[in-house]
Coordinates of C-alpha atoms and ligand atoms in Angstrom, one line a residue:
X1 CA -26.0 6.5 8.6
X2 CA -24.7 9.5 10.4
X3 CA -21.7 11.2 8.4
X4 CA -19.1 12.3 10.6
X5 CA -18.1 15.8 9.9
X6 CA -14.8 16.4 10.5
X7 CA -12.8 19.5 11.6
X8 CA -14.6 23.0 11.2
X9 CA -14.1 25.3 8.7
X10 CA -11.2 28.2 9.3
X11 CA -14.1 30.7 9.9
X12 CA -11.8 33.5 9.0
X13 CA -9.1 34.4 6.7
X14 CA -5.7 33.7 8.3
X15 CA -2.2 33.8 7.1
X16 CA 0.5 31.5 7.1
X17 CA 4.3 33.3 7.1
X18 CA 7.2 30.8 6.0
X19 CA 9.5 30.0 3.4
X20 CA 7.0 28.5 0.8
X21 CA 8.0 26.1 -2.2
X22 CA 5.1 24.9 -4.6
X23 CA 5.0 24.0 -8.2
X24 CA 2.3 26.3 -9.7
X25 CA 0.2 26.2 -12.6
X26 CA -0.3 22.5 -14.4
X27 CA 3.0 21.9 -16.2
X28 CA 3.8 19.0 -17.9
X29 CA 6.4 16.8 -16.0
X30 CA 9.1 18.2 -18.7
X31 CA 8.4 21.7 -17.4
X32 CA 8.3 21.2 -13.5
X33 CA 11.4 23.0 -13.1
X34 CA 10.2 26.1 -14.4
X35 CA 7.0 26.4 -12.6
X36 CA 8.9 26.1 -9.0
X37 CA 8.2 28.6 -6.5
X38 CA 10.1 30.0 -3.6
X39 CA 9.4 32.7 -1.8
X40 CA 11.6 32.9 1.2
X41 CA 9.4 35.1 3.4
X42 CA 6.2 33.9 1.9
X43 CA 2.6 34.3 3.1
X44 CA -0.2 31.8 2.3
X45 CA -3.7 33.4 2.8
X46 CA -6.1 31.0 3.3
X47 CA -10.0 32.2 3.3
X48 CA -12.9 31.5 5.9
X49 CA -13.9 28.3 3.5
X50 CA -10.0 27.2 3.6
X51 CA -9.3 28.2 0.4
X52 CA -6.1 30.0 -1.1
X53 CA -7.5 33.5 -1.2
X54 CA -3.6 35.0 -2.1
X55 CA -0.4 33.9 -2.3
X56 CA 3.3 36.2 -2.4
X57 CA 5.4 37.8 -0.4
X58 CA 4.6 38.6 3.1
X59 CA 5.7 42.3 2.5
X60 CA 3.4 42.8 -0.3
X61 CA 0.4 40.9 1.8
X62 CA -3.1 43.2 0.0
X63 CA -4.4 45.4 2.5
X64 CA -7.5 43.4 3.2
X65 CA -5.4 40.7 4.6
X66 CA -3.2 42.8 7.3
X67 CA -5.2 42.3 10.1
X68 CA -5.6 38.5 9.9
X69 CA -3.7 36.6 12.6
X70 CA -0.7 35.0 11.3
X71 CA 0.9 31.8 11.8
X72 CA 4.9 31.5 11.3
X73 CA 6.9 28.3 10.6
X74 CA 10.2 28.0 9.1
X75 CA 8.7 26.2 5.6
X76 CA 5.4 25.6 3.6
X77 CA 4.5 23.2 1.4
X78 CA 1.5 21.5 -0.3
X79 CA 0.5 18.4 1.7
X80 CA 1.9 15.0 0.5
X81 CA -0.1 13.1 -1.5
X82 CA 0.8 9.3 -1.5
X83 CA -0.6 7.1 -4.9
X84 CA -0.5 3.6 -3.3
X85 CA -0.7 2.6 0.5
X86 CA -2.4 -0.7 1.5
X87 CA -4.3 0.0 4.8
X88 CA -4.7 -3.7 5.8
X89 CA -0.9 -3.7 5.3
X90 CA -0.4 -1.0 8.2
X91 CA 1.3 -3.3 10.9
X92 CA 3.3 -5.2 8.0
X93 CA 6.1 -3.1 7.9
X94 CA 9.6 -4.1 7.9
X95 CA 8.4 -7.6 8.0
X96 CA 11.5 -10.3 7.4
X97 CA 11.2 -13.8 5.7
X98 CA 8.9 -12.7 2.8
X99 CA 11.4 -13.1 0.4
X100 CA 10.1 -11.6 -3.3
X101 CA 6.8 -10.5 -4.1
X102 CA 4.7 -13.7 -4.5
X103 CA 6.6 -15.4 -1.7
X104 CA 6.0 -12.1 0.6
X105 CA 2.4 -11.7 -0.2
X106 CA 1.9 -15.8 1.2
X107 CA 3.8 -15.6 4.1
X108 CA 3.7 -11.8 5.7
X109 CA 0.6 -10.6 4.0
X110 CA -2.5 -12.1 3.5
X111 CA -2.4 -13.4 7.2
X112 CA -1.7 -10.0 8.6
X113 CA -4.8 -8.8 6.2
X114 CA -7.1 -11.8 7.6
X115 CA -7.2 -10.0 10.9
X116 CA -8.8 -7.1 9.7
X117 CA -12.6 -9.6 9.5
X118 CA -12.3 -8.6 13.6
X119 CA -14.3 -5.2 13.4
X120 CA -12.5 -4.3 17.0
X121 CA -9.0 -5.1 15.3
X122 CA -10.1 -3.4 12.1
X123 CA -11.4 0.2 14.2
X124 CA -8.1 0.2 16.0
X125 CA -6.0 -0.4 12.9
X126 CA -8.0 2.5 11.1
X127 CA -7.1 5.1 13.7
X128 CA -3.3 3.8 13.5
X129 CA -3.5 4.2 10.1
X130 CA -5.0 7.8 10.0
X131 CA -2.4 8.5 12.9
X132 CA 0.3 7.3 10.7
X133 CA -0.8 9.5 7.6
X134 CA -1.4 12.9 9.8
X135 CA 2.3 12.4 11.2
X136 CA 3.7 12.1 8.0
X137 CA 1.7 14.8 6.5
X138 CA 0.0 12.8 4.1
X139 CA -3.2 14.8 3.1
X140 CA -4.4 12.6 0.3
X141 CA -3.9 9.1 -0.7
X142 CA -5.1 6.5 -3.0
X143 CA -5.6 3.6 -0.2
X144 CA -5.4 0.1 -1.1
X145 CA -8.4 -1.5 0.7
X146 CA -9.2 -4.4 3.2
X147 CA -11.0 -7.1 1.9
X148 CA -13.7 -6.7 4.6
X149 CA -16.4 -4.1 4.6
X150 CA -16.5 -3.4 8.4
X151 CA -12.6 -2.4 8.0
X152 CA -13.2 -0.2 5.0
X153 CA -16.3 1.4 6.8
X154 CA -14.2 2.3 9.7
X155 CA -11.1 3.7 7.2
X156 CA -13.7 6.1 5.9
X157 CA -15.4 7.0 9.1
X158 CA -11.9 7.8 10.6
X159 CA -10.6 9.9 7.5
X160 CA -13.5 11.9 7.7
X161 CA -13.1 12.6 11.4
X162 CA -9.3 13.5 11.1
X163 CA -10.6 15.6 7.9
X164 CA -8.2 14.0 5.6
X165 CA -8.7 12.8 2.2
X166 CA -9.1 9.4 0.9
X167 CA -9.6 7.4 -2.3
X168 CA -10.1 3.9 -1.3
X169 CA -11.8 0.5 -2.5
X170 CA -11.8 -3.2 -0.9
X171 CA -9.3 -5.3 -2.2
X172 CA -11.0 -8.0 -4.7
X173 CA -9.6 -11.3 -4.8
X174 CA -11.7 -14.1 -6.3
X175 CA -8.7 -16.6 -6.7
X176 CA -5.7 -17.3 -4.5
X177 CA -3.7 -19.8 -2.5
X178 CA -4.8 -21.3 0.7
X179 CA -2.9 -18.3 2.7
X180 CA -5.7 -16.2 1.1
X181 CA -8.8 -17.7 1.6
X182 CA -10.3 -15.5 4.4
X183 CA -9.8 -13.0 1.7
X184 CA -11.4 -14.5 -0.7
X185 CA -15.1 -14.3 -2.3
X186 CA -17.3 -15.5 -5.0
X187 CA -17.5 -13.8 -8.6
X188 CA -21.2 -12.3 -7.8
X189 CA -20.3 -11.3 -4.0
X190 CA -17.1 -9.4 -5.0
X191 CA -19.2 -7.3 -7.6
X192 CA -21.9 -6.9 -4.9
X193 CA -19.5 -5.8 -2.3
X194 CA -18.0 -3.2 -4.7
X195 CA -21.2 -1.8 -5.8
X196 CA -22.2 -1.6 -2.2
X197 CA -19.4 0.3 -0.6
X198 CA -19.6 2.7 -3.9
X199 CA -23.2 3.1 -3.1
X200 CA -22.3 4.1 0.4
X201 CA -19.0 6.0 0.6
X202 CA -18.3 7.5 -3.0
X203 CA -18.5 11.1 -2.6
X204 CA -20.6 10.9 0.7
X205 CA -19.8 14.2 2.4
X206 CA -20.3 16.3 -0.6
X207 CA -22.2 14.5 -3.3
X208 CA -19.6 15.9 -5.7
X209 CA -16.7 13.7 -7.0
X210 CA -15.2 16.8 -7.8
X211 CA -15.2 18.4 -4.3
X212 CA -15.5 15.3 -2.4
X213 CA -12.8 14.1 0.7
X214 CA -14.1 10.4 0.7
X215 CA -14.1 8.6 -2.9
X216 CA -14.5 5.0 -3.8
X217 CA -12.5 3.0 -6.1
X218 CA -12.6 -0.6 -7.8
X219 CA -9.3 -2.3 -6.4
X220 CA -8.2 -5.8 -7.7
X221 CA -5.5 -7.1 -5.6
X222 CA -4.0 -7.6 -9.3
X223 CA -4.6 -10.2 -12.2
X224 CA -3.5 -13.4 -10.3
X225 CA -6.1 -12.8 -7.8
X226 CA -9.1 -12.2 -9.9
X227 CA -10.4 -14.1 -13.1
X228 CA -11.4 -13.3 -16.5
X229 CA -15.4 -13.4 -15.1
X230 CA -14.3 -11.0 -12.5
X231 CA -12.5 -8.7 -15.1
X232 CA -15.6 -8.6 -17.2
X233 CA -17.6 -8.0 -14.2
X234 CA -15.5 -5.2 -13.1
X235 CA -15.5 -3.5 -16.4
X236 CA -19.1 -3.9 -16.7
X237 CA -19.5 -2.3 -13.4
X238 CA -17.0 0.5 -14.2
X239 CA -18.9 1.6 -17.4
X240 CA -22.0 2.4 -15.2
X241 CA -19.6 3.7 -12.6
X242 CA -17.0 5.9 -14.2
X243 CA -19.2 9.0 -14.7
X244 CA -19.8 9.2 -11.1
X245 CA -15.9 9.5 -10.8
X246 CA -15.4 6.4 -9.3
X247 CA -11.7 5.2 -9.9
X248 CA -9.7 1.9 -10.5
X249 CA -6.7 1.0 -8.9
X250 CA -4.3 -1.9 -8.9
X251 CA -0.8 -3.3 -9.4
X252 CA 1.2 -3.8 -12.6
X253 CA 4.5 -5.4 -13.5
X254 CA 6.0 -5.1 -10.2
X255 CA 8.3 -8.4 -10.5
X256 CA 9.8 -10.3 -13.0
X257 CA 12.0 -12.8 -11.2
X258 CA 12.4 -15.2 -14.8
X259 CA 10.5 -18.0 -14.9
X260 CA 7.9 -17.7 -11.7
X261 CA 7.6 -14.2 -11.0
X262 CA 4.4 -12.1 -11.1
X263 CA 4.8 -11.3 -14.7
X264 CA 5.8 -14.2 -15.8
X265 CA 2.4 -15.8 -13.7
X266 CA 0.5 -13.0 -15.0
X267 CA 0.8 -14.1 -18.9
X268 CA 1.1 -17.3 -18.2
X269 CA -2.4 -17.8 -16.9
X270 CA -3.8 -15.0 -19.3
X271 CA -2.0 -15.6 -22.4
X272 CA -2.1 -11.9 -23.3
X273 CA 0.8 -9.9 -25.0
X274 CA 1.3 -7.7 -22.1
X275 CA 0.1 -7.3 -18.4
X276 CA -1.8 -4.1 -18.8
X277 CA -4.2 -6.0 -21.4
X278 CA -5.5 -8.0 -18.4
X279 CA -7.1 -4.5 -17.2
X280 CA -7.7 -3.1 -20.7
X281 CA -10.8 -5.5 -21.6
X282 CA -8.3 -7.4 -23.7
X283 CA -7.9 -10.4 -21.1
X284 CA -8.6 -13.0 -23.7
X285 CA -6.1 -15.5 -24.9
X286 CA -3.8 -13.5 -27.3
X287 CA -5.3 -10.1 -26.0
X288 CA -8.7 -10.3 -27.5
X289 CA -11.0 -8.1 -26.4
X290 CA -13.3 -10.0 -23.6
X291 CA -14.8 -6.9 -21.6
X292 CA -14.6 -3.0 -21.1
X293 CA -11.3 -1.2 -20.3
X294 CA -10.4 -0.2 -16.5
X295 CA -8.2 2.3 -17.6
X296 CA -8.8 6.3 -17.5
X297 CA -8.0 9.4 -16.0
X298 CA -9.0 7.9 -12.4
X299 CA -7.1 4.9 -12.8
X300 CA -3.9 4.4 -11.2
X301 CA -1.5 1.5 -11.1
X302 CA 1.3 0.9 -8.9
X303 CA 4.5 -0.1 -9.7
X304 CA 4.8 -0.4 -13.6
X305 CA 8.9 -1.4 -13.1
X306 CA 9.0 -3.5 -16.0
X307 CA 6.9 -2.3 -18.8
X308 CA 6.8 -3.1 -22.6
X309 CA 6.6 0.6 -24.6
X310 CA 3.3 -0.5 -26.0
X311 CA 1.9 0.0 -22.1
X312 CA 3.5 3.0 -21.6
X313 CA 2.0 4.6 -24.5
X314 CA -1.5 2.8 -23.9
X315 CA -1.2 4.5 -20.2
X316 CA -0.5 7.8 -21.6
X317 CA -3.2 8.0 -24.1
X318 CA -5.7 6.8 -21.3
X319 CA -4.8 9.1 -18.7
X320 CA -3.7 6.3 -16.5
X321 CA -1.2 7.3 -13.9
X322 CA 1.5 5.1 -12.4
X323 CA 2.1 5.0 -8.7
X324 CA 6.0 4.9 -8.7
X325 CA 7.1 2.8 -5.5
X326 CA 11.2 2.9 -5.1
X327 CA 11.2 2.4 -1.6
X328 CA 9.0 -0.9 -1.6
X329 CA 10.9 -1.8 -4.7
X330 CA 13.9 -1.8 -2.8
X331 CA 12.8 -3.8 -0.1
X332 CA 11.3 -6.8 -2.7
X333 CA 13.9 -6.6 -5.2
X334 CA 11.7 -6.0 -7.8
X335 CA 14.1 -4.0 -9.7
X336 CA 14.0 -0.2 -10.6
X337 CA 11.6 1.8 -12.9
X338 CA 13.4 3.1 -15.7
X339 CA 12.6 6.7 -15.0
X340 CA 13.7 8.5 -18.4
X341 CA 12.1 5.8 -20.9
X342 CA 8.5 6.0 -18.5
X343 CA 8.6 9.9 -18.1
X344 CA 9.5 10.4 -22.0
X345 CA 6.3 8.3 -22.9
X346 CA 3.9 11.0 -21.2
X347 CA 2.5 9.1 -18.5
X348 CA 1.8 10.6 -15.4
X349 CA 4.3 9.5 -12.6
X350 CA 2.9 10.1 -8.9
X351 CA 4.8 8.7 -5.6
X352 CA 3.7 5.6 -3.5
X353 CA 4.8 4.3 -0.2
X354 CA 3.3 1.0 -0.9
X355 CA 3.2 0.5 2.7
X356 CA 3.5 -2.2 3.7
X357 CA 6.2 -3.3 1.2
X358 CA 7.4 -0.3 1.3
X359 CA 8.8 0.5 5.0
X360 CA 8.5 4.3 5.0
X361 CA 5.1 6.6 5.9
X362 CA 6.7 9.8 4.7
X363 CA 6.5 10.4 1.1
X364 CA 9.2 12.8 0.8
X365 CA 11.5 9.9 2.0
X366 CA 10.3 8.1 -1.1
X367 CA 11.0 10.9 -2.9
X368 CA 14.9 10.8 -1.5
X369 CA 14.6 6.9 -2.5
X370 CA 13.5 7.7 -6.0
X371 CA 16.5 10.0 -6.0
X372 CA 18.9 7.6 -5.2
X373 CA 17.8 4.7 -7.2
X374 CA 17.6 6.5 -10.3
X375 CA 20.8 8.3 -10.1
X376 CA 21.9 4.6 -9.9
X377 CA 20.7 3.5 -12.9
X378 CA 23.7 2.0 -15.3
X379 CA 24.8 3.9 -17.8
X380 CA 23.1 6.7 -20.1
X381 CA 20.0 6.0 -18.4
X382 CA 21.1 7.2 -14.7
X383 CA 19.7 10.5 -14.1
X384 CA 20.0 13.2 -11.1
X385 CA 16.4 14.2 -10.8
X386 CA 15.8 17.9 -10.0
X387 CA 14.5 19.2 -6.6
X388 CA 11.5 20.5 -8.4
X389 CA 10.7 16.9 -10.1
X390 CA 10.7 15.3 -6.4
X391 CA 8.5 18.3 -5.1
X392 CA 6.1 18.0 -8.3
X393 CA 6.3 14.1 -7.9
X394 CA 5.4 14.1 -4.2
X395 CA 2.5 16.8 -4.1
X396 CA 1.1 18.1 -7.8
X397 CA 1.7 14.3 -9.7
X398 CA -0.1 13.2 -7.0
X399 CA -3.1 15.4 -7.2
X400 CA -2.9 14.9 -10.9
X401 CA -3.3 10.7 -10.5
X402 CA -6.3 11.2 -8.1
X403 CA -7.8 13.7 -11.5
X404 CA -8.1 16.4 -8.4
X405 CA -5.3 18.3 -9.8
X406 CA -8.5 21.6 -9.8
X407 CA -8.7 21.3 -5.9
X408 CA -5.3 20.8 -4.4
X409 CA -1.8 19.9 -5.1
X410 CA -0.1 23.4 -5.4
X411 CA -1.1 26.7 -4.1
X412 CA -2.8 28.4 -7.0
X413 CA -5.4 30.9 -5.7
X414 CA -9.2 29.3 -5.6
X415 CA -7.8 26.1 -4.6
X416 CA -8.4 24.3 -1.1
X417 CA -5.3 25.3 1.0
X418 CA -3.9 21.3 1.7
X419 CA -0.6 21.8 3.3
X420 CA 2.3 21.2 5.6
X421 CA 4.1 23.2 8.3
X422 CA 7.8 22.4 8.6
X423 CA 9.6 23.4 11.9
X424 CA 13.6 22.6 11.5
X425 CA 14.1 22.8 15.3
X426 CA 11.8 20.0 15.7
X427 CA 14.4 17.7 14.3
X428 CA 17.6 18.5 15.0
X429 CA 19.5 17.1 11.9
X430 CA 17.3 18.8 9.8
X431 CA 18.0 22.2 11.5
X432 CA 21.7 21.3 11.2
X433 CA 21.4 20.8 7.4
X434 CA 19.1 23.4 6.6
X435 CA 21.0 26.4 8.9
X436 CA 24.5 25.2 9.0
X437 CA 24.7 23.6 5.3
X438 CA 26.7 25.0 2.8
X439 CA 25.1 26.9 0.0
X440 CA 25.8 27.9 -3.5
X441 CA 26.6 31.9 -4.0
X442 CA 24.3 31.8 -6.7
X443 CA 20.8 32.4 -5.0
X444 CA 18.8 30.1 -7.7
X445 CA 20.9 27.7 -7.1
X446 CA 21.1 28.1 -3.3
X447 CA 17.4 27.9 -3.6
X448 CA 17.3 24.7 -5.4
X449 CA 19.9 23.1 -2.8
X450 CA 17.6 24.3 0.0
X451 CA 14.8 22.8 -1.3
X452 CA 16.5 19.1 -2.1
X453 CA 18.0 19.1 1.7
X454 CA 14.3 19.9 3.0
X455 CA 13.0 17.1 1.1
X456 CA 15.6 14.7 1.4
X457 CA 16.1 15.7 4.8
X458 CA 12.6 15.7 6.6
X459 CA 11.5 13.4 9.1
X460 CA 8.2 13.2 10.5
X461 CA 8.7 15.0 14.0
X462 CA 9.6 18.2 11.9
X463 CA 5.9 18.2 10.5
X464 CA 4.1 20.8 12.8
X465 CA 0.9 21.1 11.4
X466 CA -1.4 19.4 8.5
X467 CA -4.1 21.1 6.8
X468 CA -6.9 20.1 4.5
X469 CA -9.2 22.8 3.3
X470 CA -7.3 25.2 5.5
X471 CA -8.6 23.0 8.4
X472 CA -5.8 21.3 11.0
X473 CA -6.3 17.5 10.9
X474 CA -7.0 16.1 14.1
X475 CA -5.3 12.4 14.9
X476 CA -7.5 10.1 16.5
X477 CA -6.6 8.4 20.0
X478 CA -5.5 5.0 19.4
Ligands
LIG501 ZN1 1.0 -2.6 -3.9

């Protein structure tokens, strides 16, 4: 198989001069405010291989870099990381008529995902999805995949050509309603298709999961779309694949409508004490162990809106991350993940668009919704997130969820230079807010206000450049 190479390395050292924000180091969630770096006239020096060689005030640029070409922008941020986005739902955002989760899946989602069986449709959708990611500055993503290998191949090919990062895996369903019939396979076939995708695509670009831009995961849609037999077979496969850096990704505790919502249906079908038990090898009646756990540092569960305390503790203990998707939760009426209790448990929380239940591709807008829903939680649970927490959730927490914090997520020297250039004049309202908005007389407070406005006020047209490993990404033609 021919592996597309993507954009060429920078070939020489370059300097990017802008107001730079990032969360430096490897802080715990509670410490991120003290790790916020703001360089109002900053310089990011990117070496010939696309790594961060130096970062600091432009006025202090080391002598060896003063002759390097300089690119200017208003702002420079780490690339956004989308912790949960459905590629086969690319065209299904803002779909009316679905209702809450289970009805929406049946009426809107299973039919749209069935279209990806057609190779021409799938290739066009892969190009569209890649264009949406570049427009939104999503340099890395945990991508919930299509059931169809032809569509997954198109996704990986387009991602490599464009120069983006991806973790994905075919969405596995072995049981489901009639509307999902095109997406279902037998048990054996399901596992062999996942194993084949791992063989053909996992770390295919570098051969090393610590450096690869393309990686693969085991991705059951959710517990209701598989059986105990599927979960047991996935556990066996993961025992073999975990050491190669293969991921696990699915949904957890999204919708608890009384009586017939997702959570009640899962607990009814499996007879377990918690929903998480089904992914933790404890999927037999009464949460007895029936197979191997799918949790770990390369595992992310989307939503986790209605978790029991022991589920949060178990995710924290195993290094499993949550992809928090507030925009999607508003759309499907799924409720609000309790922010304080969730982060207090120690579990890592990244942000996900959850396209297509989420109707917004831009992770900073998801961060804006995150701010709004948590300040609106009732009573003492309500909290106004710090601007540094929003930046962290949109960038470094996402890298941590992918177990790739060593490679990207901030501008610590030696990391890959994954970043966005933002020009406020490209989006008049952003220019208005940032240029004319009122600011505190206190310099530190004014900086936080500026970051908040930048994140919450940003819209796609103001993203002037999207870089991965120092290479400007290339959007495919449709
Ligand atoms: Zn989802």
